[in-house]
Amino acid sequence: MNFFSYFNRIFHGHPSASKLFVISSLSSGVLIAYADSPSEGGKSVVELNQKVPQKKRVVVLGTGWAGTSFLKDLDISSYDVQVVSPRNYFAFTPLLPSVTCGTVEARSIVEPVRNIIKKRNGIINFWEAECLKIDQANGMVFCRSTIDENLAGNNEFSLQYDYLVIAIGAQVNTFNTSGVLEHCHFLKEVEDAQRIRRTVIDCFEKAVLPGLTEEERKTNLHFVVVGGGPTGIEFAAELHDFVHEDLVKIYPSVKDLVKITMIQSGDHILNSFDERISSFAEQKFQRDGIQVLTGHRVVSVSDRLINMRNKATGNDDSIPHGMVVWSTGVGTRPVVKDFMEQVGQGNRRVLATDEWLRVKGCENVYALGDCATVDQKKIMEDISEIFKAADKDNSGTLTIEEFQDVIEDVIIRYPQVELYLKNKHLFDVADLLKDTDGNDRLEVDIEGFKLALSHVDTQTKSLPATAQVAAQQGAYLSRCFNIWEKCKDNPEGPRKFRSGGRHEFRPFRYRHLGQFAPLGGEQAAAELPGDWVSIGHSTQWLWYSVYASKQVSWRTRFLVIGDWSRRYIFGRDSSRI
């Protein structure tokens, strides 16, 4: 009573002024306002239950590289953020091959999601569940908890969204090969790496049992890796080191029976790398005794045999195996396939987004990482509009000066232009308008303009399904969300050649920071920015430095470095845990 008497004296002591007293409840979102101002009859006006404007809800599906990068940089004071993922941790997936052989422990490369989000100034709600369906028409996602069903409560729930960020990654692509799901190991998740580690030890333990023939021991100790990409190569190298540095010491009776075979459908392993790296890797594997079968396609897999076909001769062959690791690329998850049907992309293999990572056919849904691909717009689709925008005097021809007025927007909107210039060793954009003899032209008409840019779209490239791409996409999208209100009034993007005006944001631009391929024996290969190639022991130490620095927290950074140190001193752990 004293509280209200005090404010009553203040209000009525100043009758000539308009006064406003506000009591708000942040938890319920209710605002109660008391207003006292001169009005007809001297009556005061009281407004109750006036709602505070609610934040837009952002639902994020997935806690992988893309989802975590988005959450780490998002200004959560502006949004109501809800996160759904079947895993309550982020995993540093590039080190999964090291987990398979005990070089690094599984818990050293994972960081609980709740540890990550609690460091933010604000509230992020996390739900450990799997997204079963996306209802685009009604703006809802339907989820089911992955927690033990014996616990009390309903496992299924739904969430409404204003904006949806799909970052659930991809699943292993088996190419519908018979027996792969039943008899092969994969290397996509932490649980996969742990399962492989147990199987490797099982193969050795079974091989040393009494009563087995030598052929049976060889079969159990034949490890086959399908897929010659970075993941398959790194696992084969890790397994080779594990066998020859640790296991042969504790299983000496079978040390000469171990065999590692790599099957690659292409002509070379690591075919996405520089040719020098691919050649070095093949030579090193040959020296290490790892058999590399290029030009072979797996036809089927059984519990003891893997059947393959030589693409050059057409001949079929079978080899026995103790364990098969399948690492041949990624495919679309069922929930994303269902969503693609809803938005008119049912005939595509991968969910397509525009250059701003917005799903094509949706205004409020974004897709990041392995689950989507950026569908880069072709410059030839807009070539007439670009010409009209540049031809300010409507003369029907373009001068060099007119072309240079729009070229900055063209390069931002169509990154393939810059790639084309580098590929053709052209130092100035104006060089595109030179005639076939390389002579400068004062002006060009529409046909000459089309001819000058006709080959630019050949440099359009799809982004690789890597952690580096996903992390950059997450950081880009969070920045767009953070500056959205500002860019509505002051757009920063390139001009819209068809409709006029400017795009709110610059389109996503991937910056390739290099890639590594550890090859075992404390040697690695790397492609670095500027077309630099590095191979050898020094590159392995560079790999250690980069991967340690890229850890998501200081906790995992110390754990990973500690595991590497432990392995140097004590070797790898061979217990079946």
Coordinates of C-alpha atoms in Angstrom, one line a residue:
M1 CA 0.0 0.0 0.0
N2 CA 2.9 2.4 0.8
F3 CA 4.3 1.7 -2.7
F4 CA 1.1 2.7 -4.5
S5 CA 0.5 5.7 -2.1
Y6 CA 4.0 7.0 -3.0
F7 CA 3.4 6.9 -6.7
N8 CA -0.1 8.3 -6.2
R9 CA 1.4 11.4 -4.6
I10 CA 3.9 11.8 -7.4
F11 CA 1.3 11.5 -10.1
H12 CA -1.3 13.8 -8.5
G13 CA 1.4 16.3 -7.4
H14 CA 1.9 17.2 -11.1
P15 CA -1.5 17.5 -12.7
S16 CA -0.4 19.4 -15.7
A17 CA 1.9 16.8 -17.1
S18 CA 1.1 13.5 -18.9
K19 CA 2.4 10.6 -16.9
L20 CA 2.9 6.9 -17.7
F21 CA 3.7 4.1 -15.3
V22 CA 4.6 0.7 -16.7
I23 CA 4.8 -2.6 -14.9
S24 CA 6.0 -5.4 -17.2
S25 CA 6.3 -9.2 -16.8
L26 CA 9.1 -10.5 -18.9
S27 CA 8.3 -14.1 -18.3
S28 CA 4.7 -13.9 -19.5
G29 CA 5.1 -11.2 -22.1
V30 CA 2.3 -9.2 -20.5
L31 CA 2.5 -5.4 -20.2
I32 CA 0.2 -3.4 -17.8
A33 CA 0.2 0.4 -18.4
Y34 CA -1.2 3.1 -16.2
A35 CA -1.6 6.4 -18.0
D36 CA -2.6 9.7 -16.3
S37 CA -3.2 12.6 -18.6
P38 CA -5.6 15.5 -19.0
S39 CA -8.7 14.0 -20.7
E40 CA -12.4 14.6 -20.9
G41 CA -14.0 14.5 -17.5
G42 CA -10.5 14.2 -15.8
K43 CA -10.7 10.4 -16.1
S44 CA -7.6 8.3 -16.2
V45 CA -7.1 5.7 -18.9
V46 CA -5.8 2.2 -17.9
E47 CA -4.8 -0.4 -20.5
L48 CA -4.4 -4.0 -19.3
N49 CA -2.9 -7.0 -21.0
Q50 CA -1.3 -5.1 -23.9
K51 CA 0.9 -7.7 -25.5
V52 CA 4.6 -7.1 -26.1
P53 CA 5.6 -7.8 -29.7
Q54 CA 6.9 -11.4 -29.9
K55 CA 10.2 -12.4 -31.4
K56 CA 10.2 -14.3 -34.6
R57 CA 10.8 -18.0 -33.9
V58 CA 13.8 -19.7 -35.6
V59 CA 13.8 -23.5 -35.6
V60 CA 17.2 -25.1 -36.3
L61 CA 17.3 -28.8 -37.3
G62 CA 20.7 -30.3 -36.6
T63 CA 23.8 -29.7 -34.5
G64 CA 26.5 -30.5 -37.0
W65 CA 28.9 -28.1 -38.5
A66 CA 26.3 -25.9 -40.2
G67 CA 23.8 -25.8 -37.3
T68 CA 26.5 -25.2 -34.6
S69 CA 28.2 -22.5 -36.6
F70 CA 24.8 -20.8 -37.2
L71 CA 24.0 -20.9 -33.4
K72 CA 27.4 -19.7 -32.3
D73 CA 27.2 -16.4 -34.3
L74 CA 23.4 -15.7 -34.2
D75 CA 22.2 -12.7 -32.2
I76 CA 19.7 -14.5 -30.1
S77 CA 18.4 -11.4 -28.5
S78 CA 16.4 -10.8 -31.7
Y79 CA 14.9 -14.3 -32.1
D80 CA 13.2 -17.1 -30.3
V81 CA 15.6 -19.9 -31.1
Q82 CA 14.6 -23.6 -30.9
V83 CA 17.1 -26.4 -31.8
V84 CA 16.1 -30.0 -32.6
S85 CA 18.7 -32.8 -33.0
P86 CA 18.8 -36.5 -32.2
R87 CA 22.3 -35.9 -30.8
N88 CA 22.9 -33.6 -27.8
Y89 CA 26.5 -33.0 -28.9
F90 CA 28.6 -31.5 -31.7
A91 CA 31.2 -33.9 -33.2
F92 CA 34.4 -32.8 -34.8
T93 CA 33.9 -35.2 -37.7
P94 CA 37.3 -34.8 -39.5
L95 CA 38.9 -36.8 -36.6
L96 CA 36.5 -39.7 -36.9
P97 CA 39.1 -41.9 -38.7
S98 CA 41.4 -41.3 -35.7
V99 CA 38.7 -42.5 -33.3
T100 CA 38.4 -45.9 -35.2
C101 CA 41.9 -46.9 -34.2
G102 CA 42.2 -45.3 -30.8
T103 CA 44.5 -42.5 -31.8
V104 CA 41.9 -40.1 -30.4
E105 CA 39.1 -41.0 -28.0
A106 CA 35.5 -40.4 -29.0
R107 CA 34.7 -38.1 -26.0
S108 CA 37.7 -35.9 -27.0
I109 CA 36.0 -34.8 -30.2
V110 CA 32.5 -34.1 -28.9
E111 CA 31.2 -31.1 -27.2
P112 CA 27.7 -31.1 -25.5
V113 CA 25.3 -28.8 -27.3
R114 CA 24.1 -27.4 -24.0
N115 CA 27.7 -26.3 -23.2
I116 CA 27.8 -24.4 -26.4
I117 CA 24.4 -22.6 -26.1
K118 CA 24.8 -21.8 -22.4
K119 CA 27.7 -19.5 -23.3
R120 CA 25.4 -17.3 -25.2
N121 CA 23.7 -14.2 -23.6
G122 CA 20.1 -15.3 -23.9
I123 CA 18.0 -18.4 -24.2
I124 CA 18.3 -21.1 -26.7
N125 CA 15.9 -24.1 -26.3
F126 CA 17.3 -27.5 -27.2
W127 CA 15.2 -30.6 -27.8
E128 CA 16.9 -34.0 -28.2
A129 CA 14.6 -35.4 -30.9
E130 CA 14.5 -36.4 -34.5
C131 CA 12.6 -34.4 -37.1
L132 CA 10.1 -36.8 -38.8
K133 CA 8.3 -34.3 -41.1
I134 CA 8.4 -30.7 -42.2
D135 CA 5.0 -29.2 -42.9
Q136 CA 5.8 -26.2 -45.1
A137 CA 2.2 -25.2 -45.8
N138 CA 1.5 -24.7 -42.0
G139 CA 5.0 -23.7 -40.9
M140 CA 5.5 -26.7 -38.5
V141 CA 7.9 -29.5 -37.9
F142 CA 6.9 -32.8 -36.3
C143 CA 9.4 -34.5 -34.1
R144 CA 9.9 -37.6 -32.0
S145 CA 12.2 -37.9 -29.0
T146 CA 15.0 -40.5 -29.4
I147 CA 15.2 -40.9 -25.6
D148 CA 14.1 -44.3 -24.0
E149 CA 10.4 -44.8 -24.6
N150 CA 10.1 -46.5 -21.2
L151 CA 10.4 -43.1 -19.5
A152 CA 7.1 -41.3 -18.6
G153 CA 5.6 -38.8 -21.1
N154 CA 4.8 -38.6 -24.8
N155 CA 7.8 -38.8 -27.2
E156 CA 6.2 -36.9 -30.1
F157 CA 5.7 -33.1 -30.4
S158 CA 5.5 -30.4 -32.9
L159 CA 7.0 -26.9 -33.2
Q160 CA 5.7 -23.8 -35.1
Y161 CA 8.3 -21.7 -36.9
D162 CA 8.6 -18.4 -38.6
Y163 CA 12.0 -19.3 -40.1
L164 CA 13.3 -22.8 -40.5
V165 CA 17.0 -23.7 -40.9
I166 CA 17.6 -27.3 -42.1
A167 CA 21.0 -28.5 -41.2
I168 CA 20.5 -32.2 -40.7
G169 CA 23.3 -33.4 -42.9
A170 CA 23.1 -36.4 -45.2
Q171 CA 23.2 -40.2 -44.9
V172 CA 25.5 -42.7 -46.5
N173 CA 24.9 -43.3 -50.2
T174 CA 24.9 -47.1 -50.9
F175 CA 23.9 -46.7 -54.6
N176 CA 21.4 -49.5 -53.8
T177 CA 24.2 -52.0 -53.8
S178 CA 23.0 -55.3 -52.5
G179 CA 24.2 -56.3 -49.0
V180 CA 25.9 -52.9 -48.1
L181 CA 23.4 -52.0 -45.3
E182 CA 23.6 -55.5 -43.8
H183 CA 27.4 -56.2 -44.0
C184 CA 29.3 -52.9 -44.2
H185 CA 30.4 -50.3 -41.7
F186 CA 30.0 -46.6 -42.3
L187 CA 32.0 -43.7 -41.0
K188 CA 29.5 -40.8 -40.6
E189 CA 28.9 -40.7 -36.9
V190 CA 30.8 -41.1 -33.6
E191 CA 28.9 -44.4 -33.0
D192 CA 30.1 -45.6 -36.4
A193 CA 33.8 -45.0 -35.4
Q194 CA 33.3 -46.8 -32.1
R195 CA 31.7 -49.8 -33.9
I196 CA 34.6 -50.0 -36.3
R197 CA 37.1 -50.0 -33.5
R198 CA 35.4 -52.9 -31.7
T199 CA 35.2 -54.9 -35.0
V200 CA 38.9 -54.4 -35.7
I201 CA 39.7 -55.9 -32.3
D202 CA 37.2 -58.7 -32.8
C203 CA 38.8 -59.6 -36.1
F204 CA 42.2 -60.0 -34.4
E205 CA 40.9 -61.8 -31.4
K206 CA 39.0 -64.3 -33.7
A207 CA 42.1 -64.8 -35.9
V208 CA 44.3 -66.0 -32.9
L209 CA 41.8 -68.5 -31.6
P210 CA 43.0 -72.2 -31.9
G211 CA 41.4 -74.5 -34.4
L212 CA 41.2 -72.0 -37.3
T213 CA 42.9 -72.7 -40.7
E214 CA 45.3 -70.2 -42.1
E215 CA 42.8 -69.3 -44.8
E216 CA 40.2 -68.5 -42.2
R217 CA 42.7 -66.3 -40.3
K218 CA 43.6 -64.5 -43.5
T219 CA 39.9 -63.9 -44.2
N220 CA 39.3 -62.4 -40.7
L221 CA 42.3 -60.1 -41.1
H222 CA 41.4 -58.8 -44.5
F223 CA 40.1 -55.3 -44.2
V224 CA 38.4 -53.7 -47.2
V225 CA 37.8 -50.0 -47.7
V226 CA 35.3 -49.0 -50.5
G227 CA 35.8 -45.5 -51.7
G228 CA 39.1 -43.6 -52.3
G229 CA 38.1 -40.2 -51.1
P230 CA 39.6 -38.4 -48.1
T231 CA 37.6 -40.3 -45.5
G232 CA 38.5 -43.7 -46.9
I233 CA 42.1 -42.8 -47.4
E234 CA 42.5 -41.5 -43.9
F235 CA 40.9 -44.6 -42.4
A236 CA 43.1 -46.9 -44.4
A237 CA 46.2 -45.0 -43.3
E238 CA 45.1 -45.0 -39.6
L239 CA 44.3 -48.7 -39.7
H240 CA 47.7 -49.4 -41.3
D241 CA 49.5 -47.5 -38.5
F242 CA 47.4 -49.1 -35.8
V243 CA 48.2 -52.6 -37.1
H244 CA 51.9 -52.1 -37.7
E245 CA 52.7 -49.9 -34.7
D246 CA 50.5 -51.5 -32.0
L247 CA 48.6 -54.7 -32.9
V248 CA 51.5 -56.7 -34.4
K249 CA 53.2 -56.4 -31.0
I250 CA 50.3 -58.0 -29.1
Y251 CA 49.2 -60.4 -31.9
P252 CA 52.6 -61.5 -33.2
S253 CA 51.4 -64.9 -34.4
V254 CA 49.2 -63.3 -37.2
K255 CA 51.3 -60.3 -38.1
D256 CA 52.0 -61.6 -41.6
L257 CA 48.4 -62.4 -42.4
V258 CA 47.0 -58.9 -42.2
K259 CA 45.9 -57.3 -45.5
I260 CA 44.3 -53.9 -46.3
T261 CA 42.6 -53.4 -49.7
M262 CA 41.1 -50.2 -51.1
I263 CA 38.5 -50.3 -53.9
Q264 CA 38.0 -47.2 -56.0
S265 CA 35.6 -46.9 -59.0
G266 CA 37.7 -44.0 -60.5
D267 CA 41.0 -44.2 -62.1
H268 CA 42.8 -42.7 -59.1
I269 CA 42.3 -42.3 -55.4
L270 CA 41.9 -38.7 -54.0
N271 CA 40.7 -37.6 -57.4
S272 CA 39.4 -34.3 -55.9
F273 CA 42.9 -33.4 -55.0
D274 CA 45.8 -32.1 -57.0
E275 CA 47.3 -34.8 -59.3
R276 CA 50.6 -34.7 -57.5
I277 CA 48.9 -35.6 -54.2
S278 CA 46.9 -38.4 -55.8
S279 CA 50.1 -39.9 -57.3
F280 CA 52.0 -39.6 -54.0
A281 CA 49.2 -41.3 -52.1
E282 CA 49.1 -44.2 -54.5
Q283 CA 52.9 -44.7 -54.3
K284 CA 53.0 -44.5 -50.5
F285 CA 50.2 -47.0 -50.2
Q286 CA 52.0 -49.3 -52.5
R287 CA 55.2 -49.0 -50.3
D288 CA 53.1 -49.7 -47.2
G289 CA 51.6 -52.8 -48.6
I290 CA 48.0 -51.4 -49.0
Q291 CA 46.5 -52.9 -52.2
V292 CA 44.7 -50.2 -54.3
L293 CA 42.2 -51.5 -56.9
T294 CA 41.2 -48.6 -59.1
G295 CA 38.6 -48.9 -61.8
H296 CA 36.6 -51.4 -59.9
R297 CA 32.9 -51.1 -58.9
V298 CA 31.4 -53.1 -56.0
V299 CA 28.4 -55.2 -57.2
S300 CA 27.3 -56.8 -54.0
V301 CA 28.5 -57.6 -50.5
S302 CA 27.8 -60.8 -48.4
D303 CA 28.9 -61.7 -44.9
R304 CA 32.2 -63.1 -46.2
L305 CA 32.6 -62.0 -49.8
I306 CA 32.7 -58.7 -51.6
N307 CA 31.9 -59.0 -55.3
M308 CA 33.2 -56.4 -57.8
R309 CA 33.5 -55.7 -61.5
N310 CA 36.5 -54.4 -63.4
K311 CA 35.2 -51.5 -65.4
A312 CA 37.8 -51.8 -68.1
T313 CA 37.5 -55.5 -68.8
G314 CA 34.0 -56.2 -67.5
N315 CA 35.2 -59.2 -65.6
D316 CA 33.7 -60.0 -62.2
D317 CA 35.8 -60.9 -59.2
S318 CA 35.3 -61.8 -55.5
I319 CA 37.5 -61.4 -52.5
P320 CA 36.9 -62.6 -48.9
H321 CA 36.8 -60.0 -46.1
G322 CA 36.8 -59.8 -42.3
M323 CA 35.4 -56.2 -42.3
V324 CA 34.3 -53.7 -45.0
V325 CA 34.1 -50.0 -44.5
W326 CA 31.9 -48.2 -47.0
S327 CA 32.9 -44.6 -47.7
T328 CA 31.5 -43.6 -51.1
G329 CA 29.7 -40.3 -50.7
V330 CA 26.4 -39.1 -49.3
G331 CA 22.7 -39.2 -50.1
T332 CA 19.5 -37.3 -49.1
R333 CA 17.7 -38.2 -45.8
P334 CA 14.0 -39.3 -46.1
V335 CA 12.7 -36.3 -44.2
V336 CA 14.4 -34.0 -46.7
K337 CA 13.1 -36.1 -49.7
D338 CA 9.6 -35.7 -48.4
F339 CA 10.1 -31.9 -48.0
M340 CA 11.5 -31.7 -51.5
E341 CA 8.2 -33.2 -52.8
Q342 CA 6.3 -30.5 -51.0
V343 CA 8.3 -27.6 -52.6
G344 CA 8.3 -28.9 -56.1
Q345 CA 11.8 -30.4 -56.1
G346 CA 10.8 -34.1 -56.2
N347 CA 12.7 -34.7 -59.4
R348 CA 16.1 -33.6 -57.9
R349 CA 18.6 -35.7 -56.0
V350 CA 19.6 -32.9 -53.6
L351 CA 17.6 -30.1 -52.0
A352 CA 18.4 -26.9 -54.0
T353 CA 18.8 -23.4 -52.5
D354 CA 19.5 -20.0 -54.1
E355 CA 22.7 -18.1 -53.5
W356 CA 21.4 -16.8 -50.2
L357 CA 20.9 -20.4 -48.9
R358 CA 17.1 -20.0 -49.1
V359 CA 15.3 -23.1 -50.3
K360 CA 13.9 -22.6 -53.8
G361 CA 10.2 -22.4 -53.6
C362 CA 10.2 -21.1 -50.0
E363 CA 10.5 -17.7 -48.5
N364 CA 11.2 -18.6 -44.9
V365 CA 13.2 -21.9 -45.1
Y366 CA 17.0 -22.2 -45.4
A367 CA 19.1 -25.3 -45.9
L368 CA 22.8 -25.6 -45.0
G369 CA 25.6 -28.2 -45.3
D370 CA 25.4 -31.6 -46.8
C371 CA 21.6 -31.7 -47.0
A372 CA 21.5 -29.1 -49.8
T373 CA 23.3 -27.7 -52.8
V374 CA 23.5 -24.1 -53.9
D375 CA 22.0 -23.7 -57.4
Q376 CA 24.1 -20.9 -58.8
K377 CA 22.2 -18.8 -61.3
K378 CA 23.6 -18.8 -64.9
I379 CA 24.7 -15.4 -66.2
M380 CA 23.3 -16.2 -69.7
E381 CA 19.8 -16.4 -68.1
D382 CA 20.1 -12.7 -67.3
I383 CA 22.4 -11.5 -70.1
S384 CA 19.7 -9.4 -71.8
E385 CA 18.8 -7.7 -68.5
I386 CA 22.4 -7.0 -67.7
F387 CA 22.9 -5.4 -71.1
K388 CA 19.9 -3.2 -70.7
A389 CA 21.0 -2.1 -67.2
A390 CA 24.4 -1.2 -68.5
D391 CA 23.2 0.6 -71.6
K392 CA 22.2 3.8 -69.9
D393 CA 21.8 5.9 -73.0
N394 CA 19.7 3.2 -74.8
S395 CA 22.0 3.3 -77.8
G396 CA 21.9 -0.5 -78.3
T397 CA 25.6 -0.8 -77.7
L398 CA 27.9 -0.9 -74.7
T399 CA 31.0 1.1 -74.2
I400 CA 33.8 -0.1 -71.9
E401 CA 32.8 2.6 -69.4
E402 CA 29.2 1.5 -69.3
F403 CA 30.2 -2.2 -68.8
Q404 CA 32.5 -1.2 -65.9
D405 CA 29.7 0.5 -64.2
V406 CA 27.9 -2.8 -63.7
I407 CA 30.7 -5.2 -63.5
E408 CA 31.1 -5.1 -59.8
D409 CA 27.5 -6.1 -59.3
V410 CA 27.9 -8.8 -62.0
I411 CA 31.0 -10.3 -60.2
I412 CA 29.2 -10.4 -56.9
R413 CA 26.0 -11.9 -58.3
Y414 CA 27.7 -14.4 -60.6
P415 CA 31.0 -15.6 -59.0
Q416 CA 31.7 -17.8 -62.1
V417 CA 32.8 -14.6 -63.9
E418 CA 35.8 -14.2 -61.6
L419 CA 36.7 -17.9 -61.9
Y420 CA 36.5 -17.6 -65.7
L421 CA 38.9 -14.6 -65.6
K422 CA 41.4 -16.5 -63.5
N423 CA 41.1 -19.6 -65.7
K424 CA 41.7 -17.6 -68.8
H425 CA 44.5 -15.5 -67.2
L426 CA 42.6 -12.3 -67.9
F427 CA 43.7 -9.4 -65.6
D428 CA 40.9 -6.9 -66.4
V429 CA 37.2 -7.5 -66.9
A430 CA 37.3 -5.3 -69.9
D431 CA 39.4 -8.0 -71.6
L432 CA 36.2 -10.0 -72.0
L433 CA 35.0 -7.5 -74.6
K434 CA 38.1 -7.8 -76.8
D435 CA 37.5 -9.2 -80.3
T436 CA 38.7 -12.7 -81.4
D437 CA 42.1 -11.3 -82.3
G438 CA 42.6 -9.8 -78.9
N439 CA 42.1 -6.2 -80.0
D440 CA 40.2 -3.7 -77.9
R441 CA 36.7 -2.7 -79.0
L442 CA 35.2 0.7 -78.3
E443 CA 31.7 -0.8 -78.0
V444 CA 29.8 -4.0 -78.5
D445 CA 26.1 -4.8 -79.4
I446 CA 24.0 -7.3 -77.6
E447 CA 25.2 -10.2 -79.8
G448 CA 28.8 -9.4 -79.2
F449 CA 28.1 -9.1 -75.5
K450 CA 26.5 -12.5 -75.4
L451 CA 29.4 -14.0 -77.3
A452 CA 31.9 -12.4 -74.9
L453 CA 30.2 -14.1 -71.9
S454 CA 29.0 -17.3 -73.5
H455 CA 31.6 -19.5 -71.9
V456 CA 31.5 -18.0 -68.4
D457 CA 28.9 -20.4 -67.0
T458 CA 31.3 -23.4 -67.7
Q459 CA 33.1 -22.3 -64.5
T460 CA 29.9 -22.9 -62.4
K461 CA 30.9 -25.4 -59.7
S462 CA 29.0 -27.4 -57.1
L463 CA 30.3 -27.0 -53.5
P464 CA 31.8 -30.1 -51.9
A465 CA 30.0 -31.8 -49.0
T466 CA 32.7 -30.9 -46.4
A467 CA 32.7 -29.5 -42.9
Q468 CA 34.5 -26.4 -44.2
V469 CA 31.6 -25.5 -46.5
A470 CA 28.9 -26.2 -43.8
A471 CA 30.7 -24.0 -41.2
Q472 CA 31.0 -21.1 -43.6
Q473 CA 27.4 -21.4 -44.6
G474 CA 26.3 -21.3 -41.0
A475 CA 28.4 -18.3 -40.2
Y476 CA 27.1 -16.5 -43.3
L477 CA 23.4 -17.2 -42.6
S478 CA 23.7 -16.0 -39.0
R479 CA 25.2 -12.7 -40.2
C480 CA 22.3 -12.3 -42.5
F481 CA 19.8 -12.8 -39.7
N482 CA 21.8 -10.4 -37.5
I483 CA 21.7 -7.5 -39.9
W484 CA 18.3 -8.2 -41.5
E485 CA 16.6 -5.1 -40.1
K486 CA 19.4 -2.9 -41.1
C487 CA 19.6 -4.2 -44.7
K488 CA 15.9 -3.7 -45.2
D489 CA 16.5 0.0 -45.4
N490 CA 20.1 -0.1 -46.6
P491 CA 20.6 -3.2 -48.7
E492 CA 24.2 -4.3 -49.2
G493 CA 23.7 -6.8 -52.0
P494 CA 24.2 -6.5 -55.8
R495 CA 21.5 -4.9 -58.0
K496 CA 18.5 -6.9 -59.2
F497 CA 18.9 -6.8 -63.0
R498 CA 15.4 -8.1 -63.7
S499 CA 13.2 -6.2 -61.2
G500 CA 15.4 -3.3 -60.2
G501 CA 16.6 -2.3 -56.8
R502 CA 19.2 -4.3 -54.8
H503 CA 19.3 -7.5 -52.9
E504 CA 19.3 -7.2 -49.2
F505 CA 22.4 -9.2 -48.7
R506 CA 25.5 -10.3 -50.6
P507 CA 25.1 -13.9 -51.9
F508 CA 27.0 -16.6 -50.1
R509 CA 30.6 -16.9 -51.4
Y510 CA 32.7 -20.0 -50.4
R511 CA 36.3 -19.4 -49.6
H512 CA 38.4 -22.5 -50.0
L513 CA 41.0 -22.6 -47.1
G514 CA 42.7 -25.8 -48.2
Q515 CA 42.3 -29.5 -47.5
F516 CA 44.3 -32.2 -45.9
A517 CA 44.8 -35.9 -46.5
P518 CA 46.7 -37.7 -43.7
L519 CA 48.5 -40.7 -45.3
G520 CA 49.9 -42.5 -42.3
G521 CA 53.5 -42.9 -41.1
E522 CA 53.4 -39.3 -39.8
Q523 CA 53.0 -38.0 -43.3
A524 CA 50.2 -36.0 -44.8
A525 CA 49.4 -34.1 -48.0
A526 CA 47.7 -30.7 -48.3
E527 CA 46.3 -28.4 -50.8
L528 CA 46.6 -24.8 -49.6
P529 CA 45.2 -21.5 -50.9
G530 CA 47.1 -20.2 -53.9
D531 CA 47.5 -23.6 -55.6
W532 CA 50.2 -24.6 -53.1
V533 CA 50.8 -28.3 -52.5
S534 CA 52.6 -29.6 -49.5
I535 CA 53.5 -33.3 -48.8
G536 CA 55.5 -35.0 -46.1
H537 CA 56.2 -35.0 -42.4
S538 CA 56.1 -31.2 -42.0
T539 CA 52.6 -31.2 -43.5
Q540 CA 51.5 -33.7 -40.8
W541 CA 52.6 -31.2 -38.1
L542 CA 50.6 -28.5 -39.9
W543 CA 47.6 -30.9 -39.9
Y544 CA 48.0 -31.2 -36.1
S545 CA 48.2 -27.5 -35.6
V546 CA 45.1 -26.7 -37.8
Y547 CA 42.9 -29.4 -36.4
A548 CA 43.8 -28.5 -32.8
S549 CA 43.0 -24.8 -33.5
K550 CA 39.7 -25.7 -35.1
Q551 CA 38.3 -27.5 -32.1
V552 CA 35.0 -26.0 -30.9
S553 CA 36.2 -25.5 -27.3
W554 CA 39.3 -25.3 -25.1
R555 CA 38.1 -28.5 -23.4
T556 CA 38.2 -30.6 -26.6
R557 CA 41.4 -28.9 -27.7
F558 CA 43.2 -30.0 -24.6
L559 CA 41.7 -33.5 -24.8
V560 CA 42.7 -34.0 -28.4
I561 CA 46.2 -32.8 -27.9
G562 CA 46.4 -35.0 -24.8
D563 CA 45.3 -38.0 -26.8
W564 CA 48.0 -37.4 -29.5
S565 CA 50.6 -37.1 -26.7
R566 CA 49.4 -40.2 -25.0
R567 CA 49.6 -42.2 -28.3
Y568 CA 53.2 -41.1 -28.8
I569 CA 54.2 -42.2 -25.3
F570 CA 52.1 -45.3 -24.7
G571 CA 50.7 -46.3 -28.1
R572 CA 47.1 -46.9 -29.0
D573 CA 44.7 -48.6 -26.7
S574 CA 43.6 -52.1 -28.0
S575 CA 40.9 -52.9 -25.4
R576 CA 37.5 -53.7 -26.8
I577 CA 35.5 -50.9 -25.2

